Coordinates of C-alpha atoms and ligand atoms in Angstrom, one line a residue:
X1 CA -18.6 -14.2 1.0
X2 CA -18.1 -12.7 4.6
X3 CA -15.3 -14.4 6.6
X4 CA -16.1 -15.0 9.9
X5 CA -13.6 -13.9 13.1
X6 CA -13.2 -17.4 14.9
X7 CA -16.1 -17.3 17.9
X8 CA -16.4 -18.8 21.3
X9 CA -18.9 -21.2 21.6
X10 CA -21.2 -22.2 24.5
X11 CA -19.8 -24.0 27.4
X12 CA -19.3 -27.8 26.8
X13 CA -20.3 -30.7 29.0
X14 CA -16.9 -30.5 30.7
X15 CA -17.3 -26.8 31.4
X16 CA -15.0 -26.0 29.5
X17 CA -15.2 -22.7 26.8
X18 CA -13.9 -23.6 23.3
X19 CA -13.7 -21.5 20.1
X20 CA -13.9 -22.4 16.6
X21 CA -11.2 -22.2 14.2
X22 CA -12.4 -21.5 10.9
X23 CA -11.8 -22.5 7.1
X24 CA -11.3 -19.0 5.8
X25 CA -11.9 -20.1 2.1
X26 CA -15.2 -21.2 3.4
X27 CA -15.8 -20.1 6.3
X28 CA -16.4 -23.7 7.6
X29 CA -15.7 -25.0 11.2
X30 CA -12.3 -26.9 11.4
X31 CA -12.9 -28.0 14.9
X32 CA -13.7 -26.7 18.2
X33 CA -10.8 -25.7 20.6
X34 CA -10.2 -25.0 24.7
X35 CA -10.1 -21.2 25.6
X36 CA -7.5 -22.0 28.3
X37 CA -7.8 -19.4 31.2
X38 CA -5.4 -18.2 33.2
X39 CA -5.7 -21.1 36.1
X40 CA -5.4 -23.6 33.0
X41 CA -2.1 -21.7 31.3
X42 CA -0.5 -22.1 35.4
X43 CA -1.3 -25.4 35.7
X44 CA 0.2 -26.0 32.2
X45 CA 3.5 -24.1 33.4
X46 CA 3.3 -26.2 36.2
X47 CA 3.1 -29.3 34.7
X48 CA 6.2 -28.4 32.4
X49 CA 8.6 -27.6 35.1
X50 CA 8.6 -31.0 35.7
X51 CA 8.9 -32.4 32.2
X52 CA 11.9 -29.5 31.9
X53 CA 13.5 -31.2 34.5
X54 CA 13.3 -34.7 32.9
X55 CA 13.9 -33.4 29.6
X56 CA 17.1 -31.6 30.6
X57 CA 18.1 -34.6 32.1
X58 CA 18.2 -37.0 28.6
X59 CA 21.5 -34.6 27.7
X60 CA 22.0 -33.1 24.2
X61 CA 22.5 -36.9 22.5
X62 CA 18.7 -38.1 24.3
X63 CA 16.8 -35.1 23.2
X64 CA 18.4 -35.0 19.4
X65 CA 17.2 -38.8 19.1
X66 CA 13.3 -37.7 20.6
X67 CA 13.8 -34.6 18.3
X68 CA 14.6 -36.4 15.1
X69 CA 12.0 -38.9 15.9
X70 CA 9.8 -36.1 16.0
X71 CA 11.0 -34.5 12.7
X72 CA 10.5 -38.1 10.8
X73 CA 7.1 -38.3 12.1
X74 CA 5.9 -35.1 11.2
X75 CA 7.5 -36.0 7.5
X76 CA 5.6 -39.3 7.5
X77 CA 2.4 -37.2 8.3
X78 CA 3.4 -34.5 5.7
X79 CA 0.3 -34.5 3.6
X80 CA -2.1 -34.3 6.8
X81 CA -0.5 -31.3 8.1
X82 CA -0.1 -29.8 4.5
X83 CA -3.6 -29.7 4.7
X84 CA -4.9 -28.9 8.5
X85 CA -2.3 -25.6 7.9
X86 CA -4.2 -24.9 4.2
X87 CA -7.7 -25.4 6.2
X88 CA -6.9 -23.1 8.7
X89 CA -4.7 -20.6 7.1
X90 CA -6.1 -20.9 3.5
X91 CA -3.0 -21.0 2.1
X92 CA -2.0 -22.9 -1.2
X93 CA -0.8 -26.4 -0.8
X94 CA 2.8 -25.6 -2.5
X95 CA 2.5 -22.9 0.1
X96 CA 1.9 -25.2 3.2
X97 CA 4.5 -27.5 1.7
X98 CA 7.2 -25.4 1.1
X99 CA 6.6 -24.3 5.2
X100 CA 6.7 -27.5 6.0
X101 CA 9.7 -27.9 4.2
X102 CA 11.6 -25.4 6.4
X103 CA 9.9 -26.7 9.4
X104 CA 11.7 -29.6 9.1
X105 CA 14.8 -28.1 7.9
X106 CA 15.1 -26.3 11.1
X107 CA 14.6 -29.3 13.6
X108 CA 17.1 -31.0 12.1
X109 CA 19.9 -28.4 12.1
X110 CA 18.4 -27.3 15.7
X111 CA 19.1 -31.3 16.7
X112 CA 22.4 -31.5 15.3
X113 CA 24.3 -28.7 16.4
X114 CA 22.8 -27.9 20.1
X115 CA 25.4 -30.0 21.6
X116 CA 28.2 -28.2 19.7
X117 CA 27.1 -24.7 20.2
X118 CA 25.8 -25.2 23.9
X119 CA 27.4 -28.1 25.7
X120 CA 30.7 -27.1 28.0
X121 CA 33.5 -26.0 26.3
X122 CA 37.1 -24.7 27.8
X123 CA 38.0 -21.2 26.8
X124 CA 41.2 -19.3 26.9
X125 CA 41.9 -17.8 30.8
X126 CA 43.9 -14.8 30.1
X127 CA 47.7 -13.7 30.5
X128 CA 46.6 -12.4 34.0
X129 CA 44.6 -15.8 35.3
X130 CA 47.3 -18.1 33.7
X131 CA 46.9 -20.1 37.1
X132 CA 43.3 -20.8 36.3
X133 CA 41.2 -23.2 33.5
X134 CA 37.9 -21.2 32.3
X135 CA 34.6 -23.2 31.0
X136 CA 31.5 -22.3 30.0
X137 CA 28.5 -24.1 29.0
X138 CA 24.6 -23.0 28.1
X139 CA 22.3 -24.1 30.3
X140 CA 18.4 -24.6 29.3
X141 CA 16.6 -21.7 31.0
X142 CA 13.5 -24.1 32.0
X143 CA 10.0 -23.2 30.8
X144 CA 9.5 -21.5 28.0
X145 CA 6.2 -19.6 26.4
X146 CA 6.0 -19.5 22.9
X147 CA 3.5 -17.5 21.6
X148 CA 2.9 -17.6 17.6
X149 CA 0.8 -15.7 14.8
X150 CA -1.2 -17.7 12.1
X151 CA 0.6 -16.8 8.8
X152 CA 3.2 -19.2 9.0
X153 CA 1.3 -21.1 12.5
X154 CA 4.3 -24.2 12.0
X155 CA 7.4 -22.3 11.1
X156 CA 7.3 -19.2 12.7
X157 CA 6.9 -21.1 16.2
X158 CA 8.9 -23.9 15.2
X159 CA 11.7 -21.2 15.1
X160 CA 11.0 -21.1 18.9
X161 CA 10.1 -24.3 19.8
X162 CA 12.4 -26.5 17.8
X163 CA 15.9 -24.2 19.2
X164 CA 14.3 -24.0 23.0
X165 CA 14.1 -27.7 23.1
X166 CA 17.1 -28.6 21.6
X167 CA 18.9 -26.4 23.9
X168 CA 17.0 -28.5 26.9
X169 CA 14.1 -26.1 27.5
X170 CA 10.2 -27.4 28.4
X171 CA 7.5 -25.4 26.0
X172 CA 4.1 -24.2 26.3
X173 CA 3.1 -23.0 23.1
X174 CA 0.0 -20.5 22.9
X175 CA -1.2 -20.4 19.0
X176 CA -2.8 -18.0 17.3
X177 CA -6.7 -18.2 18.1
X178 CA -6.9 -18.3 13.7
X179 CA -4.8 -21.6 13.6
X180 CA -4.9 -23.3 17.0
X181 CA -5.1 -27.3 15.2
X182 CA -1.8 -26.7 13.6
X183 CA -0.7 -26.0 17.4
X184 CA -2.4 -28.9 18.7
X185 CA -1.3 -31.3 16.4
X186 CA 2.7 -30.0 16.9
X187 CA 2.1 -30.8 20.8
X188 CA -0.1 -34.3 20.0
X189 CA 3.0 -35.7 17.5
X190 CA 5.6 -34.3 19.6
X191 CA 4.0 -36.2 22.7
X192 CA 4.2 -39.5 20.3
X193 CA 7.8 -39.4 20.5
X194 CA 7.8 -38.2 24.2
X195 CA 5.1 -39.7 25.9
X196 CA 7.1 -39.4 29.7
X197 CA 6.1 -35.6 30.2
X198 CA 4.3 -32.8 28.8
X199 CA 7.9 -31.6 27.5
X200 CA 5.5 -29.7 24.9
X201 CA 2.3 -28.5 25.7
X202 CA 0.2 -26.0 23.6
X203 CA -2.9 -23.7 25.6
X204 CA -5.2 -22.9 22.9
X205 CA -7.4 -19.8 23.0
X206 CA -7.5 -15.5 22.5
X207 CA -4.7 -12.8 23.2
X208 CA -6.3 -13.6 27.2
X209 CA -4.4 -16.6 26.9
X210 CA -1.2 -15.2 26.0
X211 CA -1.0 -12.4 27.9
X212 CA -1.8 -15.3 30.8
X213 CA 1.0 -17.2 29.5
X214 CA 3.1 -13.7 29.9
X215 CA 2.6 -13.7 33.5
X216 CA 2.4 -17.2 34.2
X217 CA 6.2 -17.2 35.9
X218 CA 8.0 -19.0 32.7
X219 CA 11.7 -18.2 32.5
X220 CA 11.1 -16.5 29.1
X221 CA 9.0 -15.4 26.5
X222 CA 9.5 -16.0 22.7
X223 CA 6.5 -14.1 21.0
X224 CA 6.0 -13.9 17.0
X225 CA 3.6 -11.3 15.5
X226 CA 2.7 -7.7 15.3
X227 CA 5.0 -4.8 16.4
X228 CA 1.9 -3.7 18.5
X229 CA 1.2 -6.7 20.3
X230 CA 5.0 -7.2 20.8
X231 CA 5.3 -4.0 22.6
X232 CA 2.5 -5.0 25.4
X233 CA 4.2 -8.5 25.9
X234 CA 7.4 -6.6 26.7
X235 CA 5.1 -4.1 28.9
X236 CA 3.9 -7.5 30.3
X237 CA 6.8 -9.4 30.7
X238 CA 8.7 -6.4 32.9
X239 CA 7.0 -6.7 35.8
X240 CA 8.5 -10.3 36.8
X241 CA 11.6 -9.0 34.6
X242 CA 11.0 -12.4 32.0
X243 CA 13.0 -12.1 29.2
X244 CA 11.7 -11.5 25.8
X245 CA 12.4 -12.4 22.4
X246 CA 10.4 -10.0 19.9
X247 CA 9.8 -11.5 16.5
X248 CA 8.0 -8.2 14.8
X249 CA 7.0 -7.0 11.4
X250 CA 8.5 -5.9 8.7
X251 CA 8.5 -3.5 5.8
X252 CA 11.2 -5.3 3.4
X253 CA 12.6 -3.8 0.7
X254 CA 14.1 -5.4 -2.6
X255 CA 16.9 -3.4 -4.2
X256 CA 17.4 -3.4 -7.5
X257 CA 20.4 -2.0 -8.7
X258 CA 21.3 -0.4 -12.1
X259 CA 23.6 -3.3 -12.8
X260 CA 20.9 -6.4 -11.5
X261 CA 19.7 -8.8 -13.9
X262 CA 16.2 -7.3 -14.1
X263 CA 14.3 -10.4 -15.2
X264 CA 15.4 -12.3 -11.7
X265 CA 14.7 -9.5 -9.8
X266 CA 11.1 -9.0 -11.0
X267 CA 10.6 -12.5 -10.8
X268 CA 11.8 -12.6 -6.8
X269 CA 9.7 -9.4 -6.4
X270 CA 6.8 -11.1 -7.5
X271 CA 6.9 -14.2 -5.8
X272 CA 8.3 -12.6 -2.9
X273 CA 5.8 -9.9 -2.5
X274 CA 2.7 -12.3 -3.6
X275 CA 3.1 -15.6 -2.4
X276 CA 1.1 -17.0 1.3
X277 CA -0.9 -13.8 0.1
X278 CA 1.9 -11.2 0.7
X279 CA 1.2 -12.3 4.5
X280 CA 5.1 -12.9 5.6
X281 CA 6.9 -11.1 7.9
X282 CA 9.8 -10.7 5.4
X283 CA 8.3 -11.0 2.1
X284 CA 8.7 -8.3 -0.1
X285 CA 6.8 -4.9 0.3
X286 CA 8.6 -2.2 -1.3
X287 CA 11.2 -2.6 -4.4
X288 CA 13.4 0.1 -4.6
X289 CA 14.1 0.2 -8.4
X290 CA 17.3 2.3 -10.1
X291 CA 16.2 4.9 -12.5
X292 CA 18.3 2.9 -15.3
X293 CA 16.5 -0.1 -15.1
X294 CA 13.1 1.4 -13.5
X295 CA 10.9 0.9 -16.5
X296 CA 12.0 -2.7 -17.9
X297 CA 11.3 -3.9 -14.0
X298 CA 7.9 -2.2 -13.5
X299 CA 6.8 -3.6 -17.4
X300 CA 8.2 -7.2 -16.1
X301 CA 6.6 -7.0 -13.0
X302 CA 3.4 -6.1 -14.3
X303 CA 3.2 -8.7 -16.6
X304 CA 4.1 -11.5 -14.1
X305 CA 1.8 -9.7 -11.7
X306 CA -1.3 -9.5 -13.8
X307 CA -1.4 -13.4 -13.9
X308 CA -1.7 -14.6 -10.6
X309 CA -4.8 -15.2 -9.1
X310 CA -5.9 -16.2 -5.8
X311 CA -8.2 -19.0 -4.9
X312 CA -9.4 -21.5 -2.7
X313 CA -8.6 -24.9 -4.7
X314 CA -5.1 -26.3 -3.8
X315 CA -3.3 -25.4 -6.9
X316 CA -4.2 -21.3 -7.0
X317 CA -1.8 -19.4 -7.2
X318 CA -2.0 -17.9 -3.4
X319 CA -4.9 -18.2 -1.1
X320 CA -7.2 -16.1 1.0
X321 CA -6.4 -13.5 3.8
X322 CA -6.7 -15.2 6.6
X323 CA -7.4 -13.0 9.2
X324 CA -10.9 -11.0 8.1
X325 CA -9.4 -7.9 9.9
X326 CA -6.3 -7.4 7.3
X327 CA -8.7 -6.8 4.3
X328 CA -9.3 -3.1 5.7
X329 CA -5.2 -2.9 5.9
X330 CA -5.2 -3.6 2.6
X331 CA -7.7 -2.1 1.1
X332 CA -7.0 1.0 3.7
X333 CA -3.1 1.5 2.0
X334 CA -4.4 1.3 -1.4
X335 CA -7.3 3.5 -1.4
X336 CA -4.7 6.5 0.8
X337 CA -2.0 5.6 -1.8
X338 CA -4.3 6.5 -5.0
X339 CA -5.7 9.2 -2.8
X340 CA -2.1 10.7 -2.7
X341 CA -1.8 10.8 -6.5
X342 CA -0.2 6.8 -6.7
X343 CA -1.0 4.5 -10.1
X344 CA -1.7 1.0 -9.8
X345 CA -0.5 -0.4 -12.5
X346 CA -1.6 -4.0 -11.7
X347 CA -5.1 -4.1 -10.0
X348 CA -6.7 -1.6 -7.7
X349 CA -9.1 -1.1 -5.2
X350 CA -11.3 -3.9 -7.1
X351 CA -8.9 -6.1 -6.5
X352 CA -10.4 -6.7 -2.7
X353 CA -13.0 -9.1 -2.5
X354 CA -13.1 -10.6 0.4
X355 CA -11.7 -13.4 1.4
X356 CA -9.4 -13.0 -1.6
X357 CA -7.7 -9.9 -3.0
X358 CA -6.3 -10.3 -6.0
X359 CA -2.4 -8.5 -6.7
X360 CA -2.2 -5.0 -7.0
X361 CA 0.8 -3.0 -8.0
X362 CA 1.5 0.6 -7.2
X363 CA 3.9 3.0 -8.5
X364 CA 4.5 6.9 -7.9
X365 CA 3.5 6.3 -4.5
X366 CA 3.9 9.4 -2.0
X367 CA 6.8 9.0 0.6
X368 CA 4.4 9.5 3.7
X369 CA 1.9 7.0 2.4
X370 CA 0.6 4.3 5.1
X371 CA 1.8 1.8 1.5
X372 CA 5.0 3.2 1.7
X373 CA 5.5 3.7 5.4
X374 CA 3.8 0.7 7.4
X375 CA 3.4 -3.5 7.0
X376 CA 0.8 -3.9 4.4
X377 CA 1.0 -7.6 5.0
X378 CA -1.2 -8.8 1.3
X379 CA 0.0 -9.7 -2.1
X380 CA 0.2 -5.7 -2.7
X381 CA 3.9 -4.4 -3.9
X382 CA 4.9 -0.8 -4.0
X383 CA 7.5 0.3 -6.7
X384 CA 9.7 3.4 -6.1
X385 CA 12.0 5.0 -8.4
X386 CA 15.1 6.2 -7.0
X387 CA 18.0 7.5 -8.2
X388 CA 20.7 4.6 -8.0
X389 CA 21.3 1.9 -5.6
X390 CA 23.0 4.3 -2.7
X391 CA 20.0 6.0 -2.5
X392 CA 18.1 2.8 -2.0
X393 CA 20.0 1.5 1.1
X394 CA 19.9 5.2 2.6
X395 CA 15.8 5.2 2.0
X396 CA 16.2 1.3 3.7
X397 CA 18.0 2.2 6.5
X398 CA 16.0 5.4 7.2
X399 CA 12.9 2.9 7.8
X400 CA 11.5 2.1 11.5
X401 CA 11.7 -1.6 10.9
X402 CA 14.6 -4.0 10.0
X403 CA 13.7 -7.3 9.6
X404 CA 14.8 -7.8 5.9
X405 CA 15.9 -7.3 2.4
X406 CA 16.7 -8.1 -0.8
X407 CA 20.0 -7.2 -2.8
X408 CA 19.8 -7.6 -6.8
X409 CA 23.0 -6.9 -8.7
X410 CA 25.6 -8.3 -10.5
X411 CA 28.7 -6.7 -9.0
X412 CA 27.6 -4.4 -5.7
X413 CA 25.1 -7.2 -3.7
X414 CA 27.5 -8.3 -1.0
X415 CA 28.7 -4.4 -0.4
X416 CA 25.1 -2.8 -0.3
X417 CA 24.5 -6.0 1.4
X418 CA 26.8 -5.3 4.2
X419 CA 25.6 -1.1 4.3
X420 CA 21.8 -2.1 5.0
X421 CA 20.7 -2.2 9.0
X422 CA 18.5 -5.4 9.0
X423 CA 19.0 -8.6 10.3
X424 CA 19.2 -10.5 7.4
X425 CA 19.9 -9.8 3.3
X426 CA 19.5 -12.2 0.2
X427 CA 21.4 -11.3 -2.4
X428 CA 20.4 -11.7 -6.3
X429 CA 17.3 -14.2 -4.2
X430 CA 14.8 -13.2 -1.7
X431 CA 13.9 -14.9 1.9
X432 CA 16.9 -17.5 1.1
X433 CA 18.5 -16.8 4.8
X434 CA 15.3 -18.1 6.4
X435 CA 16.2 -21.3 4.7
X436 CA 19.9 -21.5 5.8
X437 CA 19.6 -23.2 9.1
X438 CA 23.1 -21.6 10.4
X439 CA 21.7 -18.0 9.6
X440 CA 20.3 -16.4 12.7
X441 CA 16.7 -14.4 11.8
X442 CA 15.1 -11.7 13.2
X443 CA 15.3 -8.4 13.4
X444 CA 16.3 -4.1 14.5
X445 CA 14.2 -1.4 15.1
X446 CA 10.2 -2.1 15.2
X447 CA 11.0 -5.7 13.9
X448 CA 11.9 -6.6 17.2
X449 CA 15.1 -7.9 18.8
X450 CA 16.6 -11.8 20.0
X451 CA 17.1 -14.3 17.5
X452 CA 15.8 -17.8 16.3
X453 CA 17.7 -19.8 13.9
X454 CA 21.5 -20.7 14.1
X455 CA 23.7 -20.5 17.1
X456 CA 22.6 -17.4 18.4
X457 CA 18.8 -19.0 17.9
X458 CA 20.2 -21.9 20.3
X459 CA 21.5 -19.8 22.9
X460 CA 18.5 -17.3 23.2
X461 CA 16.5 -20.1 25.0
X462 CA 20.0 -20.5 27.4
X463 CA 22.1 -18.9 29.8
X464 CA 25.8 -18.8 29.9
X465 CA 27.5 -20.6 33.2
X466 CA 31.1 -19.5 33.6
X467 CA 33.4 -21.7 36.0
X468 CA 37.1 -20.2 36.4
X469 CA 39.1 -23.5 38.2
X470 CA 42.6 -22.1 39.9
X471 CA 44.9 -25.1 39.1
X472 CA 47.9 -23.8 41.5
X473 CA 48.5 -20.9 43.2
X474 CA 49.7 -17.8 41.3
X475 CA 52.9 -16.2 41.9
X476 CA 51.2 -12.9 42.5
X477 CA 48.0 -13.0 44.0
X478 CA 46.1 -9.2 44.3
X479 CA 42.8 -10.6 45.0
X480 CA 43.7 -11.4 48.9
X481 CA 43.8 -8.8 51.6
X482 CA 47.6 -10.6 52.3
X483 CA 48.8 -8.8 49.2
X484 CA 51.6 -6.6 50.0
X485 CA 52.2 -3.4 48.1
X486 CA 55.2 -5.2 46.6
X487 CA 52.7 -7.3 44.9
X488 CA 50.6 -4.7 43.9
X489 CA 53.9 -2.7 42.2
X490 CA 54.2 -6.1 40.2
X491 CA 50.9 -6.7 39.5
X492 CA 50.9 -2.7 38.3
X493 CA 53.7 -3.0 36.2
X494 CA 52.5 -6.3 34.1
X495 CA 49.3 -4.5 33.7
X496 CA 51.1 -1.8 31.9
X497 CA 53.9 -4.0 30.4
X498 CA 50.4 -6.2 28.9
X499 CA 48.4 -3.7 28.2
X500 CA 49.6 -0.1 28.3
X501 CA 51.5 -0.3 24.6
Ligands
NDP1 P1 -0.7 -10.6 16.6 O1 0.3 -9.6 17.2 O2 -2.1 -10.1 16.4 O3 -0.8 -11.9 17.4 C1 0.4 -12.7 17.7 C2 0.1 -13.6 18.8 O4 0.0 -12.9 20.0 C3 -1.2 -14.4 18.7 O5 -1.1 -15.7 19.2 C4 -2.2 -13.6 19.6 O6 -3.3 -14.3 20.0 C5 -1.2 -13.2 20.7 N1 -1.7 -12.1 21.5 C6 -2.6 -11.2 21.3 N2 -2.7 -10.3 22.3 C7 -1.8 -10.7 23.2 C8 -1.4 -10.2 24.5 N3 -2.0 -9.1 25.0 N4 -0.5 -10.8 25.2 C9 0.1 -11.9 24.7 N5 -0.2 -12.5 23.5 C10 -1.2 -11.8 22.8 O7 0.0 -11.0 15.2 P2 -0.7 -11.9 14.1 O8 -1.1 -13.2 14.6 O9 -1.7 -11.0 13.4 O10 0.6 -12.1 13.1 C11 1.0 -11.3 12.1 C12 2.1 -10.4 12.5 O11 3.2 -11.3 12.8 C13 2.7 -9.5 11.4 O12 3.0 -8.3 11.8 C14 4.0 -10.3 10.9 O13 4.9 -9.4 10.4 C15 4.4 -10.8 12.2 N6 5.3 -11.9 12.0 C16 6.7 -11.7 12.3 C17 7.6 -12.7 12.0 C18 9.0 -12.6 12.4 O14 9.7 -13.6 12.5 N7 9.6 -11.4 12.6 C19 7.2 -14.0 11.4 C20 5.8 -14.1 11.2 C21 4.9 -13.1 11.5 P3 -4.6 -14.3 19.2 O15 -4.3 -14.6 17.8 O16 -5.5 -15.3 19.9 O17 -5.1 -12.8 19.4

């Protein structure tokens, strides 16, 4: 079966364009959804300055009521989303669930811990402002555009949109044009909870509409998806100097050290590599295998491997590619791979048939290979042999991006752990930091830069406000052009006395 690239339609009676977002298991129309141009995305800006105003306004204890509101709705309605992601994504229903899972994991730490990590704190003055009491606070920035890929369409966004509005931003959310309803439906149960103003709004249409959103005057961008794309956003977003958060791709690699328990770590590489289809932005892509334990991990893999099989009913193991356009990825770093001399030992270049492509596993596969060397992004995994586990975080680190990894073994994880230059490491687990509400994600390098998740995920939709208070007058005062040079001399010699030795 062909899959079909989601396709404007005519005009409606309204005048308005609309698309179709597609089943991709079937090819089917899941409804019909607004291009919004750029006079709509302004208008939607517009609209949300407002609703930032009065959303600021309900304080850090208003919004974490309306936000937990919104998390126990979207519970109560798991099932229905479960399956509006799965119709437009394709993915499995455990898949969709476990998403959903996290979705909800992350509004509720994003709720609970805003006011603590944002709301106006006193901080120490300094031996040389004694005289003065310091406080600082993070202030909502206003509108921000969130604009989010289709592979996870709930949780990747969500990453954005749950941390900008717990920190008191307003959010216009462009989807990807492959799963705009899962958009829709997180601005239409969001606005059941906040009916006032449009505090969320979601534009639905191409990359038009997000490259309109770009320039549409919001106070910052929080984009999710390709390196490629990323890097025209921040060509975008410079002219009217918007700040950016980049949330790239990734090449992750899983490190399996000559002292790991094998079994675990095949099992992780599997699931990590395989599941949603191999489409996650830190799911595993490479595993980086010691020499000592090389062969038990490529015979368990294979075995475990060998098993899985795609589908379109609920309970397959992983579902179709969702965007038609990956297949020739795919089947593009597989064919150059076995050009260059590589063995798949699970699978092949048979494996692709579209929508589905069944797991293939490749070993002996050349450095400079586009497998080895660029985000695959399908349930594809790439075994190398290396020497030992020092020179699998060297090969790591030497990589363009840095969005994850993967640690197995039984003494060393935490140290290679701390040696690997990624934003985030699971140790003897994969993907477990994108659980861990507290742990900041994103990435270095090609994967981007800012962060969602955590504190720091709180703060990137902020800015700092510093007040310094002078509480009496200080006994030596340089800033003043009634300073003598007596003052100066003391001033001077506390300087060195503080901070000479
Ligand atoms: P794309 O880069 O193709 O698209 C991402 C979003 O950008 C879509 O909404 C797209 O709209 C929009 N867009 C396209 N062109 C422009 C433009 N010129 N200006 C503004 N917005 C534009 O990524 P995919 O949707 O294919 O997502 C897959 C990628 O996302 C992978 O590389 C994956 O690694 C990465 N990703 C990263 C994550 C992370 O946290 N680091 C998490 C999840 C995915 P449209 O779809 O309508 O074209």
């Amino acid at each position: 079966m062909t899959q079909l690239a989601p396709t404007t339609s005519a005009r409606a009676d309204d005048g308005q364009k609309r698309f179709a977002s597609l089943d991709p298991r079937t090819g089917e129309v899941v409804a019909h959804h607004p291009v919004a141009s750029e006079a709509d995305v302004r208008e939607a800006v517009r609209a949300a300055r407002d609703a930032a105003v009065f959303w600021a306004g309900l304080g850090f204890d208003g919004r974490r009521a309306r936000l937990d509101a919104w998390r126990k709705l979207l519970v109560k309605r798991l099932d229905e989303f479960q399956q509006l992601i799965s119709a437009e994504t394709g993915k499995s229903a455990d898949d969709a669930r476990t998403e959903l899972a996290l979705v909800v994991e992350h509004l509720h730490w994003a709720a609970k811990h805003a006011a603590k990590a944002l709301g106006k704190r006193k901080v120490p003055s300094g031996m040389l402002m004694y005289n003065f009491a310091a406080t600082l606070e993070y202030r909502p920035l206003g509108v921000v555009g969130v604009i989010g890929p289709w592979n996870y369409p709930a949780l990747t966004p969500v990453g954005s949109i749950g941390y900008a509005l717990a920190a008191g931003n307003a959010v216009v959310f462009k989807p990807s044009e492959f799963t705009p309803g899962v958009g829709v439906f997180l601005a239409e149960t969001f606005a059941q909870v906040v009916p006032e103003y449009p505090v969320l709004r979601t534009v639905t249409g191409f990359g038009e509409t997000g490259a309109a959103l770009c320039a549409s005057g919001v106070d910052k961008i929080a984009f999710t998806g390709s390196t490629a794309t990323g890097r025209k956003v921040l060509a975008a977003c410079a002219a009217s100097l918007t700040p950016v958060l980049l949330e790239c791709g990734g090449k992750d690699p899983l490190i399996v050290a000559e002292d790991a328990d094998v079994k675990a770590a095949a099992e992780a590489a599997v699931w990590g590599g395989i599941f949603n289809a191999g489409q996650t932005c830190a799911g595993v892509e490479v595993a980086l295998v010691a020499d000592a334990v090389y062969d038990e991990f490529v015979a368990l893999v294979t075995r475990k491997a060998a098993k899985l099989r795609p589908g379109g009913e609920p309970d397959a193991d992983f579902g179709p590619i969702t965007m038609p356009g990956q297949v020739e990825v795919i089947r593009s770093h597989v064919a150059d791979a076995l050009d260059r001399g590589a063995r798949a030992v699970v699978g092949g270049l048979e494996s692709i048939r579209p929508p589905y492509v069944e797991p293939v596993v490749l070993v002996d596969v050349p450095d400079d290979a586009k497998a080895a060397t660029e985000e695959t992004f399908g349930p594809t995994l790439v075994v190398t042999r290396v020497a030992d586990a020092d020179e699998a975080v060297r090969r790591a680190n030497a990589h363009k991006y840095g969005l994850g990894a993967s640690v197995f073994s039984r003494n060393r994880g935490e140290e290679l752990a701390d040696r690997l230059r990624c934003g985030m490491v699971s140790v003897n687990s994969v993907l477990a930091y994108a659980s861990v509400g507290a742990l900041p994600f994103g990435g270095v390098g090609d994967s981007g830069f800012g962060r969602i998740h955590g504190e720091d995920g709180l703060r990137e939709f902020t800015f700092a406000h510093s007040v310094a208070r002078k509480r009496f007058p200080a006994l030596l005062n340089p800033m003043t052009y009634d300073r003598g040079s007596r003052t100066m001399r003391h001033v001077l010699r506390m300087v060195r006395v503080l901070y000479g030795r």
